Amino acid sequence: MKRWVKMIRFIGGLCLVTLLGIAYVSYLCHNSLCLAPEHSSLSPRYSVSSSSSSSRSEILSSPASLVKLIGGFPSKVNIESVAFQEAYNMGFDITSRDVIVFLHIQKTGGTTFGRHLVRDLNLENPCNCPRKRKRCDCFRPNTVNEQWLFSRYSTGWKCGLHADWTELTDCVEGALDEYEGTSRKRRYFFITVLRDPIHRYLSEFRHVQRGATWKSARHWCGGQEFTSLPHCYKGSNWTGVELDEFMNCSYNLAHNRQTRMLADLTLAGCYTGYNTTADQLERDKILLQSAKQNLASMAYFGLTEEQATSQYIFERTFHLDFANPFDQANATLSAQAIAKLTPVQIERVRQLNSLDNELLEFARQLLHERFKMLKRRDPHFRRNWLRVIHPHNYNQLSHDHVVSLLNPLPATLACNPNLMKLGNCYSLHKSPAIFI
């Protein structure tokens, strides 16, 4: 009898030690990819190119089904993503299973664009936007809870505050299933807006300086939430921070934010070792190539500095028109900040956003290619383009004025004196957008 008691105690002790060991290892591996062998978080199966003139044909050939590599283990995100060409050919069916998903990057003008989506689209059944309520009900015709738009002003931040590509592709279907109370397969039309990286970065700096933190962002990646990312500040916020301090924080998520938010972060080990020197060059290449590929595979993206062109592309891609145009104005808070910068600070901002700069150049070329293709195929281009840039009086324009306006990308450029420091000029017919 005593022998059995001793054996039971021995087995129980062994189990207890095993459980304690598992708990200890789990604690050490919190927010890391412990199953991955050394260096495997930078997936060798993902081809990269450091050249800014990467072959767009390679990037545009990305598959519609989205595949992730988590710590070297393949994991499918089983959603149907519609690319630009398919969106243009087939259009957007608001009565069926199509959903527009807006990936809203901070300080790119997404708030204004988001309001256009819920308030200004000419729809037979427009979104219902009650007074004194931020969100609108964007339900499909003849339904009571089926959403055709997944965005801040329709569903709210269902996948987390300013969810990025990695979060959205992993979350959106489950979030809609939960919201609508039923499981269904949908077609997803991902869209976003990009902005000149230096202006966006300085706009974010000014926003943080006034007290913004985005503390509630989830940073979901690889099946887990990264809750222990370090903050650049002590206390509740970073109010009053100076630019040099803002730039000197190596783990500031403002650096290259657009590239990070458009890339598949699982390919580079999620947030494990984020912004550390180890393998940083290889990580940057992976993130930049992934961001380009995901941008090219989206149904639509616009550029803050090219509002009219962006509006035209959206309308022709989705076969939907906006009642009110995408306005542009002359001044921005970021331009005010630029005027106060030294040449050293300007160069430092540029370096911190080098990936975003390369991503923007790729985006500009792709945007102009899409515009030219849509223009070529649009039998009513003159009417549609003039309605975008002169919505209230385009029928009364003189012939000479019409001719001068039919080329939306003129060679003649004008520069705001503050922007000349950065070498950023804009077309004469539209001035830089006001987004703060």
Short mmCIF file of C-alpha atoms in Angstrom, two decimals:
data_model
loop_
_atom_site.label_atom_id
_atom_site.label_comp_id
_atom_site.label_asym_id
_atom_site.label_seq_id
_atom_site.Cartn_x
_atom_site.Cartn_y
_atom_site.Cartn_z
CA MET A 1 0.00 0.00 0.00
CA LYS A 2 2.83 2.38 0.94
CA ARG A 3 4.53 1.59 -2.37
CA TRP A 4 1.43 2.70 -4.31
CA VAL A 5 1.17 5.92 -2.30
CA LYS A 6 4.84 6.71 -3.02
CA MET A 7 4.33 6.00 -6.73
CA ILE A 8 1.26 8.25 -6.89
CA ARG A 9 3.15 11.02 -5.12
CA PHE A 10 6.11 10.62 -7.51
CA ILE A 11 3.87 10.79 -10.58
CA GLY A 12 2.00 13.79 -9.15
CA GLY A 13 5.28 15.57 -8.41
CA LEU A 14 6.54 14.86 -11.92
CA CYS A 15 3.34 16.30 -13.43
CA LEU A 16 3.63 19.39 -11.24
CA VAL A 17 7.24 19.99 -12.33
CA THR A 18 6.23 19.54 -15.98
CA LEU A 19 3.38 22.05 -15.67
CA LEU A 20 5.64 24.56 -13.94
CA GLY A 21 8.22 24.13 -16.71
CA ILE A 22 5.62 24.72 -19.42
CA ALA A 23 4.38 27.83 -17.61
CA TYR A 24 7.94 29.16 -17.28
CA VAL A 25 8.77 28.60 -20.96
CA SER A 26 5.48 30.23 -21.98
CA TYR A 27 6.34 33.25 -19.86
CA LEU A 28 9.76 33.60 -21.48
CA CYS A 29 8.29 33.22 -24.95
CA HIS A 30 5.51 35.73 -24.46
CA ASN A 31 5.03 37.72 -27.66
CA SER A 32 7.77 35.88 -29.52
CA LEU A 33 7.89 33.09 -32.05
CA CYS A 34 9.60 30.41 -29.96
CA LEU A 35 8.80 27.64 -32.38
CA ALA A 36 10.83 29.30 -35.10
CA PRO A 37 14.46 28.27 -35.45
CA GLU A 38 17.12 30.95 -35.36
CA HIS A 39 16.70 33.47 -38.22
CA SER A 40 13.57 31.70 -39.47
CA SER A 41 11.35 34.65 -38.60
CA LEU A 42 12.72 36.24 -41.78
CA SER A 43 11.16 33.82 -44.18
CA PRO A 44 13.55 32.67 -46.94
CA ARG A 45 10.51 31.72 -49.03
CA TYR A 46 9.62 35.38 -49.56
CA SER A 47 11.49 36.93 -52.50
CA VAL A 48 12.59 40.52 -52.06
CA SER A 49 14.04 43.28 -54.18
CA SER A 50 15.81 46.36 -52.88
CA SER A 51 15.39 48.27 -56.12
CA SER A 52 12.79 51.01 -56.27
CA SER A 53 12.08 49.96 -59.85
CA SER A 54 10.89 46.49 -58.81
CA SER A 55 9.05 44.70 -61.56
CA ARG A 56 5.42 45.66 -61.15
CA SER A 57 4.41 42.67 -63.25
CA GLU A 58 5.83 40.39 -60.54
CA ILE A 59 4.12 42.31 -57.76
CA LEU A 60 0.80 42.54 -59.60
CA SER A 61 0.73 38.77 -60.08
CA SER A 62 0.12 38.16 -56.38
CA PRO A 63 -2.61 35.56 -55.75
CA ALA A 64 -6.06 36.49 -54.53
CA SER A 65 -5.87 33.98 -51.68
CA LEU A 66 -3.68 35.38 -48.92
CA VAL A 67 -0.99 33.09 -47.49
CA LYS A 68 0.97 33.87 -44.33
CA LEU A 69 4.14 32.31 -42.97
CA ILE A 70 4.08 32.33 -39.19
CA GLY A 71 7.44 31.39 -37.74
CA GLY A 72 8.11 29.29 -40.84
CA PHE A 73 4.76 27.49 -40.69
CA PRO A 74 2.24 28.20 -43.48
CA SER A 75 -1.13 29.51 -42.34
CA LYS A 76 -3.91 30.45 -44.77
CA VAL A 77 -6.11 33.45 -44.32
CA ASN A 78 -9.12 32.03 -46.07
CA ILE A 79 -10.80 35.10 -47.48
CA GLU A 80 -11.49 36.16 -51.06
CA SER A 81 -9.71 39.41 -51.87
CA VAL A 82 -10.64 41.24 -55.09
CA ALA A 83 -7.84 42.96 -57.00
CA PHE A 84 -8.11 46.18 -59.03
CA GLN A 85 -8.57 44.61 -62.47
CA GLU A 86 -11.29 42.24 -61.25
CA ALA A 87 -13.02 45.08 -59.41
CA TYR A 88 -13.06 47.15 -62.59
CA ASN A 89 -14.23 44.29 -64.81
CA MET A 90 -16.97 43.03 -62.50
CA GLY A 91 -17.83 46.12 -60.48
CA PHE A 92 -19.00 46.21 -56.89
CA ASP A 93 -22.27 44.42 -56.14
CA ILE A 94 -23.77 46.04 -53.07
CA THR A 95 -26.74 43.64 -53.12
CA SER A 96 -24.67 40.45 -53.01
CA ARG A 97 -21.69 39.50 -50.83
CA ASP A 98 -19.19 42.28 -51.68
CA VAL A 99 -17.62 44.28 -48.83
CA ILE A 100 -15.35 47.33 -49.09
CA VAL A 101 -12.70 47.20 -46.34
CA PHE A 102 -10.99 50.51 -45.61
CA LEU A 103 -7.47 50.22 -44.22
CA HIS A 104 -7.14 53.58 -42.47
CA ILE A 105 -3.53 54.68 -41.92
CA GLN A 106 -3.06 57.53 -39.46
CA LYS A 107 -2.66 61.08 -40.82
CA THR A 108 -3.19 60.26 -44.48
CA GLY A 109 -6.52 62.02 -44.85
CA GLY A 110 -8.43 58.85 -44.06
CA THR A 111 -10.92 60.61 -41.80
CA THR A 112 -12.08 62.84 -44.66
CA PHE A 113 -12.08 59.96 -47.12
CA GLY A 114 -14.00 57.78 -44.65
CA ARG A 115 -16.71 60.42 -44.37
CA HIS A 116 -16.97 60.57 -48.16
CA LEU A 117 -17.62 56.83 -48.20
CA VAL A 118 -20.55 56.95 -45.80
CA ARG A 119 -22.06 60.33 -46.74
CA ASP A 120 -21.34 61.17 -50.38
CA LEU A 121 -21.72 58.06 -52.53
CA ASN A 122 -24.67 58.20 -54.90
CA LEU A 123 -26.49 55.03 -53.88
CA GLU A 124 -30.08 53.92 -54.25
CA ASN A 125 -29.96 53.05 -50.55
CA PRO A 126 -27.35 55.35 -49.01
CA CYS A 127 -25.88 54.90 -45.55
CA ASN A 128 -28.13 56.11 -42.75
CA CYS A 129 -26.18 58.67 -40.69
CA PRO A 130 -28.23 59.82 -37.67
CA ARG A 131 -27.44 63.23 -36.24
CA LYS A 132 -25.14 63.38 -33.22
CA ARG A 133 -23.81 59.91 -33.94
CA LYS A 134 -20.37 59.26 -35.42
CA ARG A 135 -21.21 55.99 -37.12
CA CYS A 136 -23.58 55.33 -39.98
CA ASP A 137 -25.57 52.22 -40.85
CA CYS A 138 -24.34 51.03 -44.25
CA PHE A 139 -26.60 48.04 -44.78
CA ARG A 140 -27.24 46.23 -48.03
CA PRO A 141 -30.59 46.99 -49.66
CA ASN A 142 -33.43 44.96 -48.17
CA THR A 143 -31.38 43.79 -45.16
CA VAL A 144 -31.32 44.95 -41.56
CA ASN A 145 -27.72 44.21 -40.55
CA GLU A 146 -25.61 43.07 -43.54
CA GLN A 147 -22.74 45.52 -43.98
CA TRP A 148 -21.28 46.41 -47.38
CA LEU A 149 -18.65 48.74 -45.83
CA PHE A 150 -16.14 47.85 -43.12
CA SER A 151 -14.71 51.12 -41.84
CA ARG A 152 -14.44 53.44 -38.86
CA TYR A 153 -17.64 55.30 -39.74
CA SER A 154 -19.75 52.22 -40.49
CA THR A 155 -18.75 49.27 -38.29
CA GLY A 156 -16.33 51.12 -36.01
CA TRP A 157 -12.92 49.73 -35.09
CA LYS A 158 -14.08 46.08 -35.05
CA CYS A 159 -10.57 44.78 -35.75
CA GLY A 160 -8.80 47.26 -33.50
CA LEU A 161 -7.90 50.92 -33.69
CA HIS A 162 -6.32 51.66 -37.08
CA ALA A 163 -5.98 47.97 -37.88
CA ASP A 164 -3.27 47.21 -40.44
CA TRP A 165 -3.25 44.73 -43.32
CA THR A 166 -2.07 41.86 -41.10
CA GLU A 167 -4.85 42.49 -38.58
CA LEU A 168 -7.62 43.13 -41.09
CA THR A 169 -7.05 40.05 -43.24
CA ASP A 170 -7.01 37.88 -40.12
CA CYS A 171 -10.01 39.50 -38.45
CA VAL A 172 -12.53 40.98 -40.89
CA GLU A 173 -14.53 37.86 -41.74
CA GLY A 174 -14.92 36.77 -38.12
CA ALA A 175 -15.82 40.31 -37.06
CA LEU A 176 -18.57 40.54 -39.68
CA ASP A 177 -19.86 37.07 -38.86
CA GLU A 178 -20.16 38.12 -35.23
CA TYR A 179 -21.76 41.46 -36.10
CA GLU A 180 -24.30 39.94 -38.50
CA GLY A 181 -24.92 36.83 -36.41
CA THR A 182 -24.23 34.39 -39.23
CA SER A 183 -21.26 32.85 -41.03
CA ARG A 184 -20.92 33.57 -44.73
CA LYS A 185 -18.28 33.88 -47.44
CA ARG A 186 -17.78 37.37 -48.79
CA ARG A 187 -15.71 39.09 -51.47
CA TYR A 188 -13.45 41.75 -49.93
CA PHE A 189 -12.43 44.93 -51.75
CA PHE A 190 -9.50 46.32 -49.73
CA ILE A 191 -8.86 50.03 -50.12
CA THR A 192 -6.53 52.58 -48.54
CA VAL A 193 -5.07 56.09 -48.86
CA LEU A 194 -1.37 56.98 -48.86
CA ARG A 195 0.32 60.31 -48.26
CA ASP A 196 3.70 61.94 -48.82
CA PRO A 197 5.74 60.30 -46.01
CA ILE A 198 7.41 63.46 -44.72
CA HIS A 199 4.14 65.36 -44.46
CA ARG A 200 2.42 62.36 -42.90
CA TYR A 201 5.22 61.88 -40.36
CA LEU A 202 5.25 65.53 -39.32
CA SER A 203 1.47 65.57 -39.12
CA GLU A 204 1.60 62.57 -36.80
CA PHE A 205 4.31 64.30 -34.74
CA ARG A 206 2.10 67.36 -34.29
CA HIS A 207 -0.85 65.13 -33.41
CA VAL A 208 1.16 63.27 -30.76
CA GLN A 209 2.52 66.58 -29.49
CA ARG A 210 -1.10 67.57 -28.83
CA GLY A 211 -1.77 64.38 -26.83
CA ALA A 212 -2.64 61.56 -29.26
CA THR A 213 -1.31 58.08 -28.40
CA TRP A 214 -3.38 55.37 -30.22
CA LYS A 215 -2.69 53.32 -27.08
CA SER A 216 -5.68 51.07 -27.68
CA ALA A 217 -4.31 49.72 -30.99
CA ARG A 218 -4.16 45.90 -30.80
CA HIS A 219 -1.04 45.07 -32.85
CA TRP A 220 -2.43 41.64 -33.66
CA CYS A 221 -0.11 39.39 -35.65
CA GLY A 222 0.47 35.68 -36.09
CA GLY A 223 -2.50 34.70 -33.96
CA GLN A 224 -1.58 36.79 -30.93
CA GLU A 225 -1.77 40.33 -29.61
CA PHE A 226 1.53 42.07 -28.92
CA THR A 227 0.71 43.94 -25.73
CA SER A 228 4.22 44.58 -24.46
CA LEU A 229 5.53 46.88 -27.19
CA PRO A 230 7.55 49.61 -25.46
CA HIS A 231 6.27 53.19 -25.35
CA CYS A 232 8.44 56.13 -26.27
CA TYR A 233 7.07 58.15 -23.36
CA LYS A 234 6.38 57.86 -19.66
CA GLY A 235 3.00 58.71 -18.25
CA SER A 236 -0.32 58.85 -20.08
CA ASN A 237 0.88 60.53 -23.29
CA TRP A 238 3.69 62.40 -25.04
CA THR A 239 2.21 65.88 -24.95
CA GLY A 240 4.71 68.63 -25.72
CA VAL A 241 7.34 66.31 -27.21
CA GLU A 242 9.96 68.02 -29.39
CA LEU A 243 10.74 66.70 -32.87
CA ASP A 244 14.28 65.53 -32.07
CA GLU A 245 12.99 63.47 -29.14
CA PHE A 246 10.19 62.10 -31.31
CA MET A 247 12.69 61.02 -33.98
CA ASN A 248 15.22 59.55 -31.54
CA CYS A 249 12.88 56.88 -30.18
CA SER A 250 14.01 53.80 -32.13
CA TYR A 251 10.72 51.91 -31.56
CA ASN A 252 8.46 54.80 -32.57
CA LEU A 253 5.78 53.24 -34.78
CA ALA A 254 5.51 56.50 -36.73
CA HIS A 255 8.73 55.59 -38.58
CA ASN A 256 7.81 54.04 -41.95
CA ARG A 257 4.26 53.57 -40.66
CA GLN A 258 2.70 53.19 -44.11
CA THR A 259 5.03 50.36 -45.13
CA ARG A 260 4.53 48.54 -41.84
CA MET A 261 0.74 48.86 -41.98
CA LEU A 262 0.52 47.56 -45.55
CA ALA A 263 2.98 44.67 -45.17
CA ASP A 264 2.32 41.13 -44.04
CA LEU A 265 4.16 41.35 -40.73
CA THR A 266 4.24 37.59 -40.20
CA LEU A 267 6.83 37.37 -42.97
CA ALA A 268 9.25 39.36 -40.81
CA GLY A 269 8.52 37.84 -37.43
CA CYS A 270 5.67 40.18 -36.46
CA TYR A 271 6.85 42.60 -33.77
CA THR A 272 9.56 40.33 -32.40
CA GLY A 273 12.74 42.42 -32.28
CA TYR A 274 10.93 45.32 -33.94
CA ASN A 275 13.38 48.07 -34.98
CA THR A 276 16.41 46.28 -33.57
CA THR A 277 19.67 46.22 -35.49
CA ALA A 278 19.70 42.43 -35.93
CA ASP A 279 18.64 41.52 -39.47
CA GLN A 280 17.10 44.99 -39.88
CA LEU A 281 18.17 45.38 -43.52
CA GLU A 282 16.66 42.05 -44.49
CA ARG A 283 13.52 42.79 -42.47
CA ASP A 284 13.13 46.15 -44.24
CA LYS A 285 13.42 44.52 -47.66
CA ILE A 286 10.77 41.97 -46.76
CA LEU A 287 8.35 44.55 -45.39
CA LEU A 288 8.78 46.91 -48.34
CA GLN A 289 8.28 44.20 -50.95
CA SER A 290 5.27 42.84 -49.08
CA ALA A 291 3.75 46.32 -48.78
CA LYS A 292 4.16 46.90 -52.52
CA GLN A 293 2.61 43.55 -53.31
CA ASN A 294 -0.36 44.09 -50.99
CA LEU A 295 -0.91 47.63 -52.30
CA ALA A 296 -0.88 46.40 -55.90
CA SER A 297 -3.34 43.61 -55.05
CA MET A 298 -5.84 45.98 -53.43
CA ALA A 299 -8.98 46.91 -55.31
CA TYR A 300 -8.19 50.61 -54.84
CA PHE A 301 -5.82 53.08 -53.25
CA GLY A 302 -5.66 56.86 -53.46
CA LEU A 303 -3.00 59.49 -52.82
CA THR A 304 -3.66 62.48 -50.59
CA GLU A 305 -1.70 64.77 -52.90
CA GLU A 306 -3.69 63.67 -55.98
CA GLN A 307 -7.28 63.97 -54.89
CA ALA A 308 -8.96 64.42 -58.28
CA THR A 309 -7.10 61.52 -59.86
CA SER A 310 -7.83 59.35 -56.83
CA GLN A 311 -11.55 60.19 -56.95
CA TYR A 312 -11.76 59.43 -60.66
CA ILE A 313 -10.06 56.05 -60.19
CA PHE A 314 -12.40 55.10 -57.34
CA GLU A 315 -15.51 56.04 -59.30
CA ARG A 316 -14.50 54.17 -62.45
CA THR A 317 -13.22 51.12 -60.52
CA PHE A 318 -16.35 50.65 -58.40
CA HIS A 319 -18.77 52.18 -60.93
CA LEU A 320 -20.00 54.48 -58.17
CA ASP A 321 -20.01 58.29 -58.13
CA PHE A 322 -19.50 60.74 -55.29
CA ALA A 323 -22.00 63.56 -54.86
CA ASN A 324 -19.28 65.85 -53.49
CA PRO A 325 -15.70 66.09 -54.81
CA PHE A 326 -12.50 65.30 -52.93
CA ASP A 327 -11.40 68.82 -51.99
CA GLN A 328 -7.84 70.09 -51.85
CA ALA A 329 -6.54 73.23 -50.16
CA ASN A 330 -3.27 75.09 -49.74
CA ALA A 331 -2.12 74.77 -46.14
CA THR A 332 -1.37 71.96 -43.76
CA LEU A 333 -0.10 71.76 -40.23
CA SER A 334 2.74 69.62 -41.53
CA ALA A 335 3.78 72.43 -43.89
CA GLN A 336 3.89 74.78 -40.92
CA ALA A 337 6.13 72.29 -39.12
CA ILE A 338 8.40 71.95 -42.18
CA ALA A 339 8.96 75.70 -42.27
CA LYS A 340 10.57 75.49 -38.83
CA LEU A 341 12.89 72.57 -39.55
CA THR A 342 16.64 72.72 -40.05
CA PRO A 343 18.21 70.94 -43.05
CA VAL A 344 19.59 68.32 -40.65
CA GLN A 345 16.13 67.62 -39.24
CA ILE A 346 14.60 67.37 -42.71
CA GLU A 347 17.21 64.84 -43.76
CA ARG A 348 16.65 62.88 -40.55
CA VAL A 349 12.90 62.71 -41.19
CA ARG A 350 13.61 61.52 -44.72
CA GLN A 351 15.93 58.76 -43.50
CA LEU A 352 13.45 57.55 -40.89
CA ASN A 353 10.83 57.17 -43.62
CA SER A 354 13.00 55.83 -46.44
CA LEU A 355 10.79 52.74 -46.90
CA ASP A 356 7.67 54.89 -47.10
CA ASN A 357 9.38 57.13 -49.67
CA GLU A 358 10.11 54.15 -51.88
CA LEU A 359 6.59 52.81 -51.36
CA LEU A 360 5.13 56.18 -52.39
CA GLU A 361 7.16 56.28 -55.61
CA PHE A 362 5.85 52.83 -56.47
CA ALA A 363 2.31 53.96 -55.59
CA ARG A 364 2.54 57.08 -57.77
CA GLN A 365 3.62 55.10 -60.81
CA LEU A 366 0.91 52.52 -60.24
CA LEU A 367 -1.75 55.19 -59.69
CA HIS A 368 -0.85 56.92 -62.96
CA GLU A 369 -0.85 53.62 -64.83
CA ARG A 370 -4.33 52.86 -63.52
CA PHE A 371 -5.55 56.33 -64.41
CA LYS A 372 -4.26 56.03 -67.99
CA MET A 373 -5.88 52.62 -68.39
CA LEU A 374 -9.22 53.83 -67.05
CA LYS A 375 -9.07 56.99 -69.17
CA ARG A 376 -8.37 54.93 -72.28
CA ARG A 377 -11.35 52.67 -71.60
CA ASP A 378 -13.76 55.43 -70.56
CA PRO A 379 -15.98 56.48 -73.49
CA HIS A 380 -17.22 59.42 -71.40
CA PHE A 381 -13.87 60.49 -69.99
CA ARG A 382 -14.34 64.20 -70.78
CA ARG A 383 -17.65 64.38 -68.92
CA ASN A 384 -16.51 62.21 -66.01
CA TRP A 385 -13.20 64.01 -65.48
CA LEU A 386 -14.68 67.51 -65.70
CA ARG A 387 -17.41 66.51 -63.24
CA VAL A 388 -14.68 65.53 -60.76
CA ILE A 389 -12.64 68.74 -61.03
CA HIS A 390 -15.53 71.17 -61.69
CA PRO A 391 -18.59 69.46 -60.22
CA HIS A 392 -20.87 72.50 -60.17
CA ASN A 393 -20.23 74.18 -63.51
CA TYR A 394 -18.50 71.73 -65.83
CA ASN A 395 -21.22 72.13 -68.48
CA GLN A 396 -20.48 75.87 -68.76
CA LEU A 397 -16.68 75.65 -69.29
CA SER A 398 -15.19 77.17 -72.44
CA HIS A 399 -13.57 74.93 -75.04
CA ASP A 400 -10.02 76.21 -74.30
CA HIS A 401 -10.53 75.72 -70.59
CA VAL A 402 -11.80 72.20 -71.18
CA VAL A 403 -8.73 71.32 -73.26
CA SER A 404 -6.40 72.62 -70.54
CA LEU A 405 -8.15 70.54 -67.90
CA LEU A 406 -8.38 67.22 -69.70
CA ASN A 407 -4.79 66.31 -68.81
CA PRO A 408 -4.77 65.70 -65.06
CA LEU A 409 -1.00 65.18 -64.89
CA PRO A 410 0.57 68.28 -66.52
CA ALA A 411 4.33 68.70 -66.84
CA THR A 412 4.21 72.23 -65.41
CA LEU A 413 4.60 72.18 -61.64
CA ALA A 414 4.23 74.69 -58.85
CA CYS A 415 5.86 74.57 -55.45
CA ASN A 416 4.87 75.95 -52.10
CA PRO A 417 8.06 77.60 -50.70
CA ASN A 418 7.91 75.33 -47.65
CA LEU A 419 7.68 72.26 -49.86
CA MET A 420 10.68 73.24 -51.98
CA LYS A 421 12.90 72.24 -49.05
CA LEU A 422 11.74 68.69 -49.59
CA GLY A 423 11.65 68.71 -53.36
CA ASN A 424 7.91 68.05 -53.33
CA CYS A 425 5.88 69.82 -56.02
CA TYR A 426 2.31 69.46 -57.08
CA SER A 427 0.35 69.94 -60.28
CA LEU A 428 -0.82 73.49 -60.97
CA HIS A 429 -4.48 72.58 -61.34
CA LYS A 430 -4.60 71.23 -57.79
CA SER A 431 -2.69 72.35 -54.75
CA PRO A 432 -1.58 70.22 -51.79
CA ALA A 433 -4.37 68.71 -49.75
CA ILE A 434 -5.27 69.93 -46.29
CA PHE A 435 -5.24 66.99 -43.94
CA ILE A 436 -4.20 67.53 -40.35
#
